Short mmCIF file of C-alpha atoms in Angstrom, two decimals:
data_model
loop_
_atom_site.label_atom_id
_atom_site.label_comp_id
_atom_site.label_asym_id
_atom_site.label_seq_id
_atom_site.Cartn_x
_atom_site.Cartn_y
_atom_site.Cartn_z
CA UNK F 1 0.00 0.00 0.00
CA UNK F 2 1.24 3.69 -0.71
CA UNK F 3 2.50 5.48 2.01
CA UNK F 4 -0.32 8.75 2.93
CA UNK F 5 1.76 11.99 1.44
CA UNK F 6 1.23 14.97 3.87
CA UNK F 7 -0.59 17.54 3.14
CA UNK F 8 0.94 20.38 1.05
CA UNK F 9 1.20 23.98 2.71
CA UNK F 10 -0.23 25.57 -0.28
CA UNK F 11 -3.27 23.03 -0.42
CA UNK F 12 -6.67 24.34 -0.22
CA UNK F 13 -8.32 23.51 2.92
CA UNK F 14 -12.45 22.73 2.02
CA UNK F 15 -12.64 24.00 6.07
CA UNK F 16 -11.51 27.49 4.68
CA UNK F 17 -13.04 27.78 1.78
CA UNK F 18 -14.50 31.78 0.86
CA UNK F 19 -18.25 30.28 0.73
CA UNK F 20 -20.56 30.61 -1.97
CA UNK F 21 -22.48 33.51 -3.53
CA UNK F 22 -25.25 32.91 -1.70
CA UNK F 23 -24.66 31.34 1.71
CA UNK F 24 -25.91 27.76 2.43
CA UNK F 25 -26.21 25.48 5.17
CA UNK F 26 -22.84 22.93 4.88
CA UNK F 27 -23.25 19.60 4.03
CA UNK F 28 -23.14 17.33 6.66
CA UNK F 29 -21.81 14.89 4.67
CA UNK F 30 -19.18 16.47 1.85
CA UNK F 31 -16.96 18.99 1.96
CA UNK F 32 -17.52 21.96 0.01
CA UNK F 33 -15.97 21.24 -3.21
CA UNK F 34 -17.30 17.43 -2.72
CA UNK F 35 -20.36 19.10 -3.13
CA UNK F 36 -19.17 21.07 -5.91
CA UNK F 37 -18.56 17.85 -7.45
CA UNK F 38 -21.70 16.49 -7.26
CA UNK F 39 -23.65 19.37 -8.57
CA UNK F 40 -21.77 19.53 -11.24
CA UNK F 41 -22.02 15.28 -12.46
CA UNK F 42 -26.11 15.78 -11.56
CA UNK F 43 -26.24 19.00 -14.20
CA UNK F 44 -27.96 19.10 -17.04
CA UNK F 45 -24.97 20.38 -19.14
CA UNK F 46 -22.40 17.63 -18.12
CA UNK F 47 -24.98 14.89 -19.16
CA UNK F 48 -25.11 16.38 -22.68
CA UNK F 49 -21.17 15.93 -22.56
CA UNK F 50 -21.27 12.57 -24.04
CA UNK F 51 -22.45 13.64 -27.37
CA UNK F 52 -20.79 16.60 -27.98
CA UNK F 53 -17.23 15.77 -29.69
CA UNK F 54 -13.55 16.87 -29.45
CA UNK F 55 -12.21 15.86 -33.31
CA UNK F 56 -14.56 13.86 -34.81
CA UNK F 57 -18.34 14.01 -35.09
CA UNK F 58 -20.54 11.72 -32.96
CA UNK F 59 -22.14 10.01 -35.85
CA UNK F 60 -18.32 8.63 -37.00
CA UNK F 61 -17.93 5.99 -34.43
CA UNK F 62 -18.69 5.13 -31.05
CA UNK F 63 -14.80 4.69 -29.70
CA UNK F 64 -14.15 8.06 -30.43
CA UNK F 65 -13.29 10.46 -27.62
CA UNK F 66 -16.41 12.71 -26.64
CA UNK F 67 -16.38 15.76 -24.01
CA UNK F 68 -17.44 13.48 -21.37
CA UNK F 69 -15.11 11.14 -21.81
CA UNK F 70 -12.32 13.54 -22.25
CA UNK F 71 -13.56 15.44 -19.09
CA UNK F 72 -13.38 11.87 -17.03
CA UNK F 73 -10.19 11.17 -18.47
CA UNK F 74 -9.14 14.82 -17.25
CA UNK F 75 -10.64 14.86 -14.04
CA UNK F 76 -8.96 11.18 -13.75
CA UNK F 77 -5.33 12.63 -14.21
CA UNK F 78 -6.40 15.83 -12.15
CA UNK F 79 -6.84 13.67 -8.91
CA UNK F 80 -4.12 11.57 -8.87
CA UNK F 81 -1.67 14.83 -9.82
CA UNK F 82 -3.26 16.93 -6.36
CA UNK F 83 -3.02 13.52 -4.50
CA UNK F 84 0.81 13.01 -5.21
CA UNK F 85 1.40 16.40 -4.63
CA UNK F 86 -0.35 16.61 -1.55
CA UNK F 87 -3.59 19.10 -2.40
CA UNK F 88 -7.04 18.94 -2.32
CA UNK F 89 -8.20 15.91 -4.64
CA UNK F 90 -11.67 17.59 -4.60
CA UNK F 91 -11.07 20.84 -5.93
CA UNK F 92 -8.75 19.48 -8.28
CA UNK F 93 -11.39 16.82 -10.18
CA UNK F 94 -14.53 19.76 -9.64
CA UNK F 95 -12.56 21.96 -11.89
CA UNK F 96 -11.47 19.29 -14.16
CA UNK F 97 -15.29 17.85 -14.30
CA UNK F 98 -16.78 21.47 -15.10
CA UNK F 99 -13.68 22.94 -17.69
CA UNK F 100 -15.89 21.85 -20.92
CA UNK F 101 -19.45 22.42 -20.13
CA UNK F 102 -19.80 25.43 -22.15
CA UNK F 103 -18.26 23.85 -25.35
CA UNK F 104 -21.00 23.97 -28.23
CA UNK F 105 -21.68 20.68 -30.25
CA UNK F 106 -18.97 20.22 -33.11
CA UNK F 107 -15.79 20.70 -31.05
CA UNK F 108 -13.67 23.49 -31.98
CA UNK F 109 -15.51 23.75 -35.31
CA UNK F 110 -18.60 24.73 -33.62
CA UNK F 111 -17.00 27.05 -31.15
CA UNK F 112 -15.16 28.72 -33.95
CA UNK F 113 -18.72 29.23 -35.90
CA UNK F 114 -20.59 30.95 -32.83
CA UNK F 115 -17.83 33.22 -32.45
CA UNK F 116 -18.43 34.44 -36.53
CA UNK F 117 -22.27 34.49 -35.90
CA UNK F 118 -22.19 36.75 -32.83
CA UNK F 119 -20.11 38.84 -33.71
CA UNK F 120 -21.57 42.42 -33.08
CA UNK F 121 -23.91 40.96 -30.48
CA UNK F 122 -21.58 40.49 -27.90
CA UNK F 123 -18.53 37.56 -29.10
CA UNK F 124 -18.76 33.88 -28.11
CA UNK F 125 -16.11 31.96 -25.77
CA UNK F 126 -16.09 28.68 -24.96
CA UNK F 127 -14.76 29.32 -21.03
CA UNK F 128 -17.19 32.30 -20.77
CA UNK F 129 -19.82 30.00 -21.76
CA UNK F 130 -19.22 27.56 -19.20
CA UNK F 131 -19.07 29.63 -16.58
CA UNK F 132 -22.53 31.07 -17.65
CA UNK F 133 -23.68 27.45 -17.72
CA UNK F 134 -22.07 26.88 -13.91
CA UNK F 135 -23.67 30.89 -12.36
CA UNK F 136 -26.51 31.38 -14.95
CA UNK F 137 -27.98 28.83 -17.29
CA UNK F 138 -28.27 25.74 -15.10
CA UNK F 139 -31.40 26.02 -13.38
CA UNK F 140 -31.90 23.43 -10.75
CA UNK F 141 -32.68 25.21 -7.50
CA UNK F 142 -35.64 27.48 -5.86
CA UNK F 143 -33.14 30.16 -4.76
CA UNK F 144 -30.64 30.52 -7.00
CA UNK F 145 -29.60 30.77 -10.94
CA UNK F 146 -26.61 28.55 -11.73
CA UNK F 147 -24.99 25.97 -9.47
CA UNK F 148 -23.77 28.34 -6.61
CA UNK F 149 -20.17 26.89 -6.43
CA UNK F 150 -17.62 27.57 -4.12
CA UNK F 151 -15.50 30.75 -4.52
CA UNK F 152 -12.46 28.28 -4.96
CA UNK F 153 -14.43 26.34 -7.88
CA UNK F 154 -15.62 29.59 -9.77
CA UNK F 155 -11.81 31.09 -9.84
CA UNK F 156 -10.25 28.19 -10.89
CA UNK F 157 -13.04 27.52 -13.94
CA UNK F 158 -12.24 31.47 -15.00
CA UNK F 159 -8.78 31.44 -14.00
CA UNK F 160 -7.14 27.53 -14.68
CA UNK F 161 -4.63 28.79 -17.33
CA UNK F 162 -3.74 32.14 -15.53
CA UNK F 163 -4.47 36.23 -15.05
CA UNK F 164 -7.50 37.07 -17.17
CA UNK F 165 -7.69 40.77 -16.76
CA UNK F 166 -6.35 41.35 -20.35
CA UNK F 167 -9.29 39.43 -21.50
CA UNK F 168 -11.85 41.89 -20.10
CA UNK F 169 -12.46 44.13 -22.64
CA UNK F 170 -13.09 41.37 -25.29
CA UNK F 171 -17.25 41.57 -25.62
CA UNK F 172 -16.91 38.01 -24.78
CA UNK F 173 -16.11 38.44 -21.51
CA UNK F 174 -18.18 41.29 -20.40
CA UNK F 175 -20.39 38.51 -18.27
CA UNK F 176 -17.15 37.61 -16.35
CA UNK F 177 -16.46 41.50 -15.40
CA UNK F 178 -20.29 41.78 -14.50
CA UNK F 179 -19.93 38.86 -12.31
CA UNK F 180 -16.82 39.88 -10.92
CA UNK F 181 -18.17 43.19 -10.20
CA UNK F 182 -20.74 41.57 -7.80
CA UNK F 183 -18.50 38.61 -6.61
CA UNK F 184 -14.45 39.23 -6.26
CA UNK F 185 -12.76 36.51 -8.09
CA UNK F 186 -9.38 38.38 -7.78
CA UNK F 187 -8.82 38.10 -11.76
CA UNK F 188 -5.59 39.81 -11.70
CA UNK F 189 -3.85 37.22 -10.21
CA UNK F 190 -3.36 32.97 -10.36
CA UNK F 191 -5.91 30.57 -9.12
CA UNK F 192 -5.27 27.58 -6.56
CA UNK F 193 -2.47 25.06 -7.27
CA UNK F 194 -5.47 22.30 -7.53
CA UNK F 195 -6.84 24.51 -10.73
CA UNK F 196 -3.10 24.53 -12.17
CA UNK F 197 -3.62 20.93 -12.03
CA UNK F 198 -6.61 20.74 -13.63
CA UNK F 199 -5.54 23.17 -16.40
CA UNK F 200 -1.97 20.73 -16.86
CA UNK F 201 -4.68 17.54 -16.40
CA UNK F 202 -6.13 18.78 -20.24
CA UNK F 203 -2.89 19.00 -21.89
CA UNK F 204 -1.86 15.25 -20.60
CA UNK F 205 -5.37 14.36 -21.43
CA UNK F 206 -5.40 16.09 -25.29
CA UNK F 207 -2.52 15.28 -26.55
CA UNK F 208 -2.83 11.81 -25.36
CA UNK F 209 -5.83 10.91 -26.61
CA UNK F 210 -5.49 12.66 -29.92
CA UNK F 211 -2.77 10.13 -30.30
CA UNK F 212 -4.93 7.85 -30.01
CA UNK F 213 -7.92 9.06 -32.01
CA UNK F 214 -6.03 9.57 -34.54
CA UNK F 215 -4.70 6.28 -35.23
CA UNK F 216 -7.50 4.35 -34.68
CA UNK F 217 -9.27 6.67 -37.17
CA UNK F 218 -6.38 5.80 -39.82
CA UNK F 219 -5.14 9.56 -39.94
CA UNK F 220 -1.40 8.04 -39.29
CA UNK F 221 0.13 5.07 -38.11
CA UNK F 222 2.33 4.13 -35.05
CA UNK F 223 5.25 4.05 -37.55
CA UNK F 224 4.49 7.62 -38.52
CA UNK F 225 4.70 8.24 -35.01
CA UNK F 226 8.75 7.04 -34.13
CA UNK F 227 10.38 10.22 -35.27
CA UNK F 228 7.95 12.57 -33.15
CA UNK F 229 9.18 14.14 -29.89
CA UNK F 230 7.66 12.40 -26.51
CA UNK F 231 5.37 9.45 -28.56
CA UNK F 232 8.14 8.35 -30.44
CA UNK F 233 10.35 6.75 -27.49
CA UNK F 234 7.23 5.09 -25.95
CA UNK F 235 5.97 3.31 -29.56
CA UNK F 236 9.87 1.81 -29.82
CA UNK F 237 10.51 1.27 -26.12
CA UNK F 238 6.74 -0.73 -26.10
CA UNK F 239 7.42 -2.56 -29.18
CA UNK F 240 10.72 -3.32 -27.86
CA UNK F 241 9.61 -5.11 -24.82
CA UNK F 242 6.34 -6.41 -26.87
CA UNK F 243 7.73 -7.09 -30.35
CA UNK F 244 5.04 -9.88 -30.77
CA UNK F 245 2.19 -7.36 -29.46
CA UNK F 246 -0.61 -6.79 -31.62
CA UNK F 247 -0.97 -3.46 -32.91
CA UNK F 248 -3.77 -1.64 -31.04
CA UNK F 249 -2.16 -3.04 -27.75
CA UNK F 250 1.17 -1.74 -28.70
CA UNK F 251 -0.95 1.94 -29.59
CA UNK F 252 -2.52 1.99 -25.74
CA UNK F 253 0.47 0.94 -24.52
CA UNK F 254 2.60 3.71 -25.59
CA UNK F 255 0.04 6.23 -25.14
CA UNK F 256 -0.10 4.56 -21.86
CA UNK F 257 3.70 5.32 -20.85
CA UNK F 258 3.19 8.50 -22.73
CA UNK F 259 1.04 9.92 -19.74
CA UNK F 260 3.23 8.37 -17.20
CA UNK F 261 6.08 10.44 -18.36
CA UNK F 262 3.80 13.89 -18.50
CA UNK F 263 2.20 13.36 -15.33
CA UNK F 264 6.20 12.90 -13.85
CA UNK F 265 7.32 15.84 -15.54
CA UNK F 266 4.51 17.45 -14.40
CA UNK F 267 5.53 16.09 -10.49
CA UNK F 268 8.38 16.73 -11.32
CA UNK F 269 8.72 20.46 -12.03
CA UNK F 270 6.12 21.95 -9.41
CA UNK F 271 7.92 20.77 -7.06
CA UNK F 272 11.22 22.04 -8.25
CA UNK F 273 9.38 25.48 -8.71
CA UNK F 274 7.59 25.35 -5.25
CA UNK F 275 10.78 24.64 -3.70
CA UNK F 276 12.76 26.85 -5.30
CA UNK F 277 9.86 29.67 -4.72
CA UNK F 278 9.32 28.74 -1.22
CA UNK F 279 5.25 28.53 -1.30
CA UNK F 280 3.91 28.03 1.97
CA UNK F 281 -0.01 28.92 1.18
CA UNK F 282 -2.30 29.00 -1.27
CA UNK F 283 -2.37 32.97 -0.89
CA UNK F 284 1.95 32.69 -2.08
CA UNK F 285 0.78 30.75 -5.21
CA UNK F 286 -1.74 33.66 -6.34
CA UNK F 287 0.65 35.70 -5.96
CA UNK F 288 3.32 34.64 -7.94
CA UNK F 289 4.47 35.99 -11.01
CA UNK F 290 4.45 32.98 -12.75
CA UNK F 291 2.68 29.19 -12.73
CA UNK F 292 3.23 26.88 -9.96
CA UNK F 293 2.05 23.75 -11.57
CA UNK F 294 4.29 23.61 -15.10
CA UNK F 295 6.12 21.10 -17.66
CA UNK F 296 9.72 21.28 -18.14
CA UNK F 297 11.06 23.42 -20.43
CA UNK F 298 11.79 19.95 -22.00
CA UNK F 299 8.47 18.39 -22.24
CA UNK F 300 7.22 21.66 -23.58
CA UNK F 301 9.62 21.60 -26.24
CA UNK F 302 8.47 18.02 -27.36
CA UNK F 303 5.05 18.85 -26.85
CA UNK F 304 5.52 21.67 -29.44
CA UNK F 305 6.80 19.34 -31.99
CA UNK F 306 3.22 16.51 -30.64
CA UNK F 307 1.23 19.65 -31.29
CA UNK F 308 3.17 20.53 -34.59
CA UNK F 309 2.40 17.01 -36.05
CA UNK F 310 -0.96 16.56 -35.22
CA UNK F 311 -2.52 19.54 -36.37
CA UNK F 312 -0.85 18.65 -39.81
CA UNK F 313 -1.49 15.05 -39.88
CA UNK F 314 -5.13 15.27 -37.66
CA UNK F 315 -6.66 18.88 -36.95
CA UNK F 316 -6.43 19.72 -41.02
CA UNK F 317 -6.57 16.66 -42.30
CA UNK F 318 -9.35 16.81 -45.29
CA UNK F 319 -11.84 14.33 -43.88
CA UNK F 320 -11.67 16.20 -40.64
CA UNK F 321 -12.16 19.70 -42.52
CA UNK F 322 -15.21 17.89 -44.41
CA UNK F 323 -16.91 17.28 -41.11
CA UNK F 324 -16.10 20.77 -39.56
CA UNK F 325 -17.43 22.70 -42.92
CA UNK F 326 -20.25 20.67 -42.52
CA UNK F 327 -20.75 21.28 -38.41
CA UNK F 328 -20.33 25.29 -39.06
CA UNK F 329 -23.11 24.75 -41.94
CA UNK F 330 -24.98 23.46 -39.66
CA UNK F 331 -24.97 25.70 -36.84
CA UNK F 332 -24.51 29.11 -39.09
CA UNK F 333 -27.78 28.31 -40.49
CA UNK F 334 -29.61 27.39 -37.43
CA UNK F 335 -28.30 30.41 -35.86
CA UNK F 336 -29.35 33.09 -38.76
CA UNK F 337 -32.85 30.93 -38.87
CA UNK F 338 -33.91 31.29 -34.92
CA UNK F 339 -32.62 34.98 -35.10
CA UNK F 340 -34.80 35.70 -38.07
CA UNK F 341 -37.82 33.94 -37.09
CA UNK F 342 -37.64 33.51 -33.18
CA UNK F 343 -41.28 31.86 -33.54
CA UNK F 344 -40.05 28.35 -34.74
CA UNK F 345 -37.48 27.74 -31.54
CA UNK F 346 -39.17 25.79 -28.64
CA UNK F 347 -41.99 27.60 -27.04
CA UNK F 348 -40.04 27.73 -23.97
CA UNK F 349 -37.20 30.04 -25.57
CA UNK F 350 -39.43 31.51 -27.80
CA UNK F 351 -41.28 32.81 -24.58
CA UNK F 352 -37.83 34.52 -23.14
CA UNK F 353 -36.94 35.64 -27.03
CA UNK F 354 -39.78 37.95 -26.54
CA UNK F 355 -38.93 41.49 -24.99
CA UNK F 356 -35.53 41.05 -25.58
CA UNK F 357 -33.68 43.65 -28.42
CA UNK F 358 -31.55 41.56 -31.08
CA UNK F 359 -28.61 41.33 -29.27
CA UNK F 360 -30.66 39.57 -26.80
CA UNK F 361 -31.94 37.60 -28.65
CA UNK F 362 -28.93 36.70 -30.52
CA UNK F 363 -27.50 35.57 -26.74
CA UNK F 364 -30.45 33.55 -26.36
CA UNK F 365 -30.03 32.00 -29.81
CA UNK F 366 -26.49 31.42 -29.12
CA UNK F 367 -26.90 29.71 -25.91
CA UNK F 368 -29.65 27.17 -27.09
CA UNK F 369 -27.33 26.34 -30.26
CA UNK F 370 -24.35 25.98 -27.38
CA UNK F 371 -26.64 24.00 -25.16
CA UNK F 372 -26.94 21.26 -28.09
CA UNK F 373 -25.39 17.75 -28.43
CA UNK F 374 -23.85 16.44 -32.39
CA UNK F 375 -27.19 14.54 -32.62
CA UNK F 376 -29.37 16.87 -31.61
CA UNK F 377 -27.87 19.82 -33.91
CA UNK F 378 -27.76 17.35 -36.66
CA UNK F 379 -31.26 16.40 -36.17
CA UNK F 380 -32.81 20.18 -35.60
CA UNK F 381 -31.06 21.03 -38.47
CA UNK F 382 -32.84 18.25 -40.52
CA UNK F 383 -36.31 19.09 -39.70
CA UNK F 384 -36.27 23.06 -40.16
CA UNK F 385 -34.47 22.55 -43.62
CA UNK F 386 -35.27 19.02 -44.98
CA UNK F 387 -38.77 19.17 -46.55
CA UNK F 388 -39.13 15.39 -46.29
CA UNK F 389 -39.12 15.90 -42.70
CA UNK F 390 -42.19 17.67 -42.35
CA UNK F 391 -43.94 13.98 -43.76
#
């Protein structure tokens, strides 16, 4: 059995948190960001997570990674990183469980659409969106819009990759200054070590899986994949110890080692950095003037050259570009149709379409297309343009 690792002095402590936005008896049975947790697997938005896509669209195969999955396989990495560095597990896997929620269906293609169509109504981002979904859209509870999170959670879903006060005056991220302006999230500097960890948690997660993906999808093949930085070593080192291996054992397998040596850089380096910087709260890793939780200069040099190949040989490959001109088809003319004729969206929206202006109702628009799974865009799309529908 592993030996317990002590707590880290710059751990968040669930007994300290700030509280929520509007106060609440505790749980008598989870701590505060267990709780966080919880509301955020029982939402409505995190359900829809398993058909909404990364790379490829949910009708092209069921092995494919979806958001859920990826958010699992995130939140997976996130816990054991803040348990072998000694901080809250919790916090670390509530942030990792709620990064994607505001993704729209399509992946990046469909993200990348929204942001054309609302344009002069406001902008579109994906991390804005989700923390709408987390204060604002969700709608579970008598007192409350939104999920009411912890003050820990809510910073580290704004804040996972950094300072975000040079985002502010980006349309896009009015709602987070509004927000802020009623509830301090102290934008100007970095968020908790267990957010770091969730941020670092989607680049082991990514890059890993795209891997993957992408050769089970026939984009390249594990020979292709020798001469890259960071993969390469793992496909020869597993074929070396498995040269009789079959071939989509040998492809987990190095993927496999691949995250063991990410998630030990990633060990690794924070705490080299938090020794070095002498952090001894969570209040000295705000405050410092760069990340606590990093890669090596080293793996972020290979990673580069990961990232380098696979948006050649995967991102822009042509049957992936057929499937996102056909996504931001989709979605553009869903969007211009409900902002035209507000009448034909559920009776429900159409009801809260009704006194607003069109940049209002552009928002509205722009959050039901968001809300959407791959099937269900693909299948509102057929019946408002597809006459044989209407049979």
């Amino acid at each position: 059995m592993a030996a317990t690792i002590p707590k880290a002095p710059y751990a968040e402590d669930p007994a300290k948190s700030r509280g929520r936005k509007v106060a609440e008896a505790e749980s008598e049975t989870r701590t505060p960001f267990a709780r966080d947790r919880d509301r955020i697997i029982h939402a409505t938005a995190f359900r829809r997570l398993k058909e909404k896509t990364q790379v490829f669209v949910a009708h092209e195969g069921d092995h494919f990674r979806t958001r859920l999955t990826h958010s699992l396989e995130v939140a997976q990495i996130a816990r054991s990183l803040a348990t072998a560095l000694g901080l809250d597990a919790d916090l670390a896997e509530t942030i990792a469980l709620a990064h994607d929620l505001g993704h729209p269906p399509f992946g990046h293609a469909g993200e990348d659409e929204l942001q054309v169509q609302m344009q002069g109504f406001g902008g579109f981002d994906h991390n804005v969106q989700t923390f709408r979904v987390l204060t604002k859209l969700e709608r579970r509870y008598p007192r409350f819009e939104g999920l009411n999170l912890t003050w820990e959670t809510l910073e580290g879903v704004i804040k996972h990759n950094g300072p975000v006060t040079d985002k502010l005056d980006r349309p896009s991220w009015s709602a987070i200054g509004e927000f802020d302006a009623e509830y301090d999230l102290r934008l100007g500097t970095w968020a908790s070590a267990e957010a770091q960890v969730a941020a670092l948690a989607d680049d082991i997660a990514y890059n890993n899986h795209d891997v993957d993906d992408g050769v089970q999808a026939g984009l390249f093949n594990l020979d292709e994949l020798r001469g890259i930085p960071l993969i390469g070593p793992h496909v020869a080192s597993a074929a070396a110890d498995y040269p009789d291996c079959d071939a989509g054992i040998l492809r987990l397998e190095a993927v496999r080692r691949m995250i063991g040596a990410m998630v030990a850089d990633v060990l690794a380096e924070t705490r080299r950095r938090a020794q070095a910087d002498k952090v001894g709260s969570p209040e000295e890793v705000r405050v410092l003037d760069h990340a606590l939780v990093a890669f090596s200069r080293d793996m972020v040099e290979d990673l580069s050259a990961l990232r380098a190949f696979l948006m050649e040989r995967m991102y822009r490959h042509w049957r992936v570009n057929r499937t996102r001109s056909q996504a931001r088809r989709i979605l553009a003319e869903m969007f211009l149709l409900f902002l035209a004729e507000p009448d034909v969206l559920p009776s429900e929206w159409y009801a809260r379409a009704q006194a607003r202006d069109e940049a209002g109702r552009a928002r509205l628009v722009c959050d039901y297309i968001a809300g959407m799974t791959d099937r269900f865009a693909i299948e509102e799309h057929r019946k408002l343009f597809n006459l044989d529908s209407l049979n």
